[in-house]
Coordinates of C-alpha atoms in Angstrom, one line a residue:
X106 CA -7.3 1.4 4.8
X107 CA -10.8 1.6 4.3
X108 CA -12.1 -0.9 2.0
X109 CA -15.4 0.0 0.4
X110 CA -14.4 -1.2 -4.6
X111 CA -40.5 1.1 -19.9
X112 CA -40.4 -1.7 -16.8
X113 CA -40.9 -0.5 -13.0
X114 CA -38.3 1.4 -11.9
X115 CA -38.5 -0.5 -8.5
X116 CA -37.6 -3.3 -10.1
X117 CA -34.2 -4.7 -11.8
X118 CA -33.4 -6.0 -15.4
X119 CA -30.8 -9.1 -15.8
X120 CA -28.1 -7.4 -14.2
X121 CA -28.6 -4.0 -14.4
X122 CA -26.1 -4.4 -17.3
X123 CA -26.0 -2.0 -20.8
X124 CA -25.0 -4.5 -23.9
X125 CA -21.8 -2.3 -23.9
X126 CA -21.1 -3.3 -20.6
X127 CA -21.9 -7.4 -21.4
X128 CA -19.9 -6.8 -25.1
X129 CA -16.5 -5.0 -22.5
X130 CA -15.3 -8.2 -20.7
X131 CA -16.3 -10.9 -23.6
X132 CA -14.7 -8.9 -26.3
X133 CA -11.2 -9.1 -25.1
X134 CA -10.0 -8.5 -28.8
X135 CA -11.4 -4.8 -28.6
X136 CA -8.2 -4.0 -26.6
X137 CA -5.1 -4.1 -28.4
X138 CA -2.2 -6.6 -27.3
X139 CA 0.7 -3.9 -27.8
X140 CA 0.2 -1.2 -25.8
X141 CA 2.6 1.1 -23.7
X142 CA -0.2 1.9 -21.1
X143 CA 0.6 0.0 -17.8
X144 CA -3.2 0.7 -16.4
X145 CA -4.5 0.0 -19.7
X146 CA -2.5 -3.4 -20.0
X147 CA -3.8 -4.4 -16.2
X148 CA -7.3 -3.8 -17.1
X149 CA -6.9 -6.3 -20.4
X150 CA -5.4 -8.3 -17.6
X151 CA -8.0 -8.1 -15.3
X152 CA -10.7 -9.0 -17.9
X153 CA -8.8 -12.0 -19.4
X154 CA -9.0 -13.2 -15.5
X155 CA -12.5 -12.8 -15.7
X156 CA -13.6 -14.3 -18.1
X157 CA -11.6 -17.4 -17.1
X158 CA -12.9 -17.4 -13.3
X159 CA -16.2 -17.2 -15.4
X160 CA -15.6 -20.0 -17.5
X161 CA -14.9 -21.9 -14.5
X162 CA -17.7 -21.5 -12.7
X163 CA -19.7 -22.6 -15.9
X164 CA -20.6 -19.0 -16.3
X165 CA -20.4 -16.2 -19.6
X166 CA -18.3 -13.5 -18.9
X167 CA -21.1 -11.1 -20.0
X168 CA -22.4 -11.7 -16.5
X169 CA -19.8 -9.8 -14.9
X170 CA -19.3 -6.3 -14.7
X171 CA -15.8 -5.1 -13.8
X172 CA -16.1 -1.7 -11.9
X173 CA -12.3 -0.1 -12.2
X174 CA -12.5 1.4 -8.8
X175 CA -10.4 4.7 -9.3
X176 CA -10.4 6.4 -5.8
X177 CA -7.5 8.6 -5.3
X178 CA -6.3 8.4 -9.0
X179 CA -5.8 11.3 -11.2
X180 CA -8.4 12.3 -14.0
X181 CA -5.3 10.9 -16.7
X182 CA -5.2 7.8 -15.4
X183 CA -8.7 7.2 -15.5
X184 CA -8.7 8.6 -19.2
X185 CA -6.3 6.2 -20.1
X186 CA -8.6 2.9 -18.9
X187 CA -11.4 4.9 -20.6
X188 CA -9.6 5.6 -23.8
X189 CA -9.3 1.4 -24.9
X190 CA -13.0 1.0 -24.0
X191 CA -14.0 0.6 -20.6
X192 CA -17.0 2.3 -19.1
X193 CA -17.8 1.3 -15.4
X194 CA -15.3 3.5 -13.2
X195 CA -16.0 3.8 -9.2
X196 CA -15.4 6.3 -6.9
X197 CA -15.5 6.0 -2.8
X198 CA -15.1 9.4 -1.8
X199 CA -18.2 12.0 -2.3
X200 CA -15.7 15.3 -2.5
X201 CA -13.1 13.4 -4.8
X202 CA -16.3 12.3 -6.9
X203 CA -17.5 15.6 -7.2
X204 CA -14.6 17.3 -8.4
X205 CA -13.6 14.6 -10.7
X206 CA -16.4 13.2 -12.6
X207 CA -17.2 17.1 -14.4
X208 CA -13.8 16.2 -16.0
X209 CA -14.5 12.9 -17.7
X210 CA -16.8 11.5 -20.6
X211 CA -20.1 11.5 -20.3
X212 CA -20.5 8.1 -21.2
X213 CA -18.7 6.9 -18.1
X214 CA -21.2 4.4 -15.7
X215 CA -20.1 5.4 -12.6
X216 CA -20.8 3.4 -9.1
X217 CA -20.5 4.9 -6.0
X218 CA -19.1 2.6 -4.0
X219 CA -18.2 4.6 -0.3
X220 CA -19.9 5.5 2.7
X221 CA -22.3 8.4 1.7
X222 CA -23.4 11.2 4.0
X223 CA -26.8 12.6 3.8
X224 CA -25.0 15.8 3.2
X225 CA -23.1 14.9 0.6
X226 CA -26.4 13.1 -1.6
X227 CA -27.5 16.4 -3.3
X228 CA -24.1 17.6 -4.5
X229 CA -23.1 14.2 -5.7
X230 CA -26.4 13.6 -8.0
X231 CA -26.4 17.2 -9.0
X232 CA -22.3 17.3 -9.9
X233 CA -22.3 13.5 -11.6
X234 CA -25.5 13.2 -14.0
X235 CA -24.0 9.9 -15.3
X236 CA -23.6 8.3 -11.7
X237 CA -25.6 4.7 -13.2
X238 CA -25.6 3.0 -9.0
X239 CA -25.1 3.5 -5.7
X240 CA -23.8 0.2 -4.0
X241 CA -23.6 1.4 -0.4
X242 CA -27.6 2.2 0.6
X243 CA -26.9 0.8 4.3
X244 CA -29.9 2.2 5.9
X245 CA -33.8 3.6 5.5
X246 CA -32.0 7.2 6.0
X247 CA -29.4 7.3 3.2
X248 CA -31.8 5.4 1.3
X249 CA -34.4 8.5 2.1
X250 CA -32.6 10.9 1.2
X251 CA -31.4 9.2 -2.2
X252 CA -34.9 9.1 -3.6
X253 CA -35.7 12.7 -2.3
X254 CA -33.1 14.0 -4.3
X255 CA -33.8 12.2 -7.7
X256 CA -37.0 12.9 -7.5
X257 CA -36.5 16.8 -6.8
X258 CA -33.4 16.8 -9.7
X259 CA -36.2 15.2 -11.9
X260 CA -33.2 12.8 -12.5
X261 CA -34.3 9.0 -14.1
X262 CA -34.7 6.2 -11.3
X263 CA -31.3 5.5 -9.7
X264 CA -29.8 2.1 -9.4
X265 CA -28.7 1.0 -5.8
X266 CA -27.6 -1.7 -3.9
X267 CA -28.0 -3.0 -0.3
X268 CA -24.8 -3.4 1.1
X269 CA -24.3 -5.7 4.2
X270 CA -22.1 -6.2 6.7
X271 CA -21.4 -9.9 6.2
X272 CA -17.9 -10.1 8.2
X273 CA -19.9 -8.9 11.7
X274 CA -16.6 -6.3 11.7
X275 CA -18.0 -2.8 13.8
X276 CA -15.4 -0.9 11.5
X277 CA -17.7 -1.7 8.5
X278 CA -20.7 -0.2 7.3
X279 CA -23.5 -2.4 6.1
X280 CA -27.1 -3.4 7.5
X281 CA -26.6 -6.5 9.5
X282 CA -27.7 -9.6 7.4
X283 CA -31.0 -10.3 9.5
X284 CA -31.9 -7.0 8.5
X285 CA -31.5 -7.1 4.7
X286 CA -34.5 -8.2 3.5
X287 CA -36.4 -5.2 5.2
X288 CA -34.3 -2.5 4.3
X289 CA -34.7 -4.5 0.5
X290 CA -38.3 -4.2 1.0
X291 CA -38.1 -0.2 1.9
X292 CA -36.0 0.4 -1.4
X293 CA -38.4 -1.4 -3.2
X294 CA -41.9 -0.3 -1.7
X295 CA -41.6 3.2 0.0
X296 CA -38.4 4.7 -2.5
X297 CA -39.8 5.1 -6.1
X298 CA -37.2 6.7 -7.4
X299 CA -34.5 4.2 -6.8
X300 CA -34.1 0.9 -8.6
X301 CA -32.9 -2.0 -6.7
X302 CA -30.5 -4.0 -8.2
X303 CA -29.2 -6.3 -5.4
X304 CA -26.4 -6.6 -2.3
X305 CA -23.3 -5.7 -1.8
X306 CA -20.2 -6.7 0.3
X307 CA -17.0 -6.3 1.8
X308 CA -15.0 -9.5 2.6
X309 CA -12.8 -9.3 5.3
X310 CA -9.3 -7.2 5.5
X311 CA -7.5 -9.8 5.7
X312 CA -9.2 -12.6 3.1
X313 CA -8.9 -14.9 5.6
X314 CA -13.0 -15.2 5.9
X315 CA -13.7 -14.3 2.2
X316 CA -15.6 -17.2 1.3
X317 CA -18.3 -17.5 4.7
X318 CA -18.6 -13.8 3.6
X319 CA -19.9 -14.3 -0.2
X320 CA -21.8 -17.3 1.1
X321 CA -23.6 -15.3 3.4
X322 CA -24.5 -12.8 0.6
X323 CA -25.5 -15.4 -1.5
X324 CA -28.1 -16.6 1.4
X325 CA -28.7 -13.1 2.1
X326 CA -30.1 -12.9 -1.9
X327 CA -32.2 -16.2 -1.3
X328 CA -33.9 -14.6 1.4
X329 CA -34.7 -11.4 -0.1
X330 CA -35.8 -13.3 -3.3
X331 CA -37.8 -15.2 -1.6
X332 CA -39.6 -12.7 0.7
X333 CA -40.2 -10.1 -2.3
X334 CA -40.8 -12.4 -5.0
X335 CA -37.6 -11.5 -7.2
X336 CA -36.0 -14.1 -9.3
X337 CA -32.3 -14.4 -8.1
X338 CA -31.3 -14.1 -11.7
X339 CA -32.5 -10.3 -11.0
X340 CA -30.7 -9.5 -7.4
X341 CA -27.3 -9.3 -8.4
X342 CA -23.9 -9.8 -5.8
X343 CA -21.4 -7.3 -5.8
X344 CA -18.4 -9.1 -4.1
X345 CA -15.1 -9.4 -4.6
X346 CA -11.9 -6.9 -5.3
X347 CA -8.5 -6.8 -6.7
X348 CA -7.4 -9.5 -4.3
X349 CA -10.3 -12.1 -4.4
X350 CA -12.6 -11.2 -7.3
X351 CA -12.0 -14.5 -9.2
X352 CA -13.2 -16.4 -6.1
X353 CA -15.9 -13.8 -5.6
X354 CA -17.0 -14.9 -9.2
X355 CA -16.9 -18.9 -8.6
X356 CA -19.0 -17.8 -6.1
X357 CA -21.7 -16.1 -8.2
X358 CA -20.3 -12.4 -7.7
X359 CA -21.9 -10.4 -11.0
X360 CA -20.1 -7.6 -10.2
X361 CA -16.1 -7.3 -9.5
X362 CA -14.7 -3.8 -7.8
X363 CA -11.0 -3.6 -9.3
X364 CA -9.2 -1.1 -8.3
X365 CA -5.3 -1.5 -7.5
X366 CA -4.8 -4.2 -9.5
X367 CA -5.3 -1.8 -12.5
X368 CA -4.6 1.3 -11.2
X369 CA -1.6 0.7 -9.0
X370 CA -1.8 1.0 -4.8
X371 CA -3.4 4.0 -3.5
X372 CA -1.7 7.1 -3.3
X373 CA -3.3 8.7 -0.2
X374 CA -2.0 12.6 1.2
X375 CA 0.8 11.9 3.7
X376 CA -0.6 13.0 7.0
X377 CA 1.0 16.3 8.7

């Protein structure tokens, strides 16, 4: 199962974060206890789990964004998460993307999140106007071809992430860790219509490496930091999913892919 959940523009505030999205997790009481919802009652969940993996780690809850990875789920389901407040939805698929996001709010935040073909860039920021980040920018081509196409939609700067392979696994995508501060450099230099935010991760299948993976994004942040300048408090780590966000977050994660723990498992066609 794949597993992908007025300032410069070239440059990142705290986060990337709207104050709706810091308000979402640290305003649990904005979700009501009694509800017959199951995904709505797993996302209340989910952000409860949060903010205690946050209070842990000595940490406010605002800090984290929780990204309800809805890949494969039906336009209802996703309405129902939206209708008790959240925003930040994610989708991994370009075609699913495409044909679902015209059907939502406009207000949704959504991340892309999967591998993205250069084919596929001008439909997707054409069909989704409110696509807020793109956390899989792997290479100087996608990221190419990103920036040509906001500029020629005359769309704001785009938010993206690095993402790097930190697990060394060939069945991954992600620019190999020695190579992250360079293609972080090319984002950030030679793409003017793109905004970078920070890196991005996949631990492994297995959880069995999880935390040498977030430490080696972490490292992979002081590096880039350090070579462009950036405070870290600026470069933010998207690590961690439905089965090891909370140690993702102790491990200075600021943003949390969720997606089966809220939605339910993945419902993909039966093959023929």
């Amino acid at each position: 199962m794949n597993r992908q959940e007025e300032e410069d523009p070239r440059t990142t505030d705290k986060n990337c974060t709207t104050k709706q999205e810091q308000e979402q997790v640290s305003d649990m009481s904005a979700i009501p206890v009694a509800m017959d919802k199951v995904a709505a009652v797993a996302l209340r969940s989910v952000l409860q789990r949060v903010s205690q993996a946050a209070e842990k780690a000595g940490r406010g809850s605002q800090q984290i964004r929780v990204v309800a990875v809805s890949k494969t789920k039906p336009v209802s389901l996703i309405k129902q998460v939206y209708d008790v407040g959240h925003r930040c939805f994610g989708e991994n698929y370009a075609q699913e993307f495409i044909e679902k996001a015209p059907q939502l709010p406009e207000d949704i935040e959504w991340h892309f999140i999967g591998n993205l073909q250069s084919n596929k860039v001008k439909p997707l920021l054409a069909s989704v106007p409110n696509l807020d980040m793109v956390e899989s920018v792997d290479d100087e081509k996608i990221a190419n071809h990103l920036d040509r196409a906001v500029g020629n939609l005359g769309r704001k700067p785009l938010k993206v992430l690095v993402q790097v392979n930190t697990s060394g696994e060939e069945s991954k995508s992600g620019v190999e860790p020695s190579g992250c501060v360079e293609l972080a450099k090319h984002v950030i230099q030679s793409c003017t219509n793109l905004q970078f935010c920070g890196l991005m991760t996949i631990g492994m299948l297995d959880y069995t490496s999880t935390p040498e993976n977030f430490k080696a994004l972490a490292n992979c942040r002081s590096e880039v930091c350090k070579a462009l300048g950036i405070p870290e408090e600026q470069c933010e780590l998207s690590m961690g999913m439905s089965n090891d966000f909370e140690q993702a977050i102790e491990m200075g994660s600021t943003n949390v892919r969720i997606g089966s723990t809220i939605f339910g498992p993945r419902e993909y066609p039966k093959k023929k």
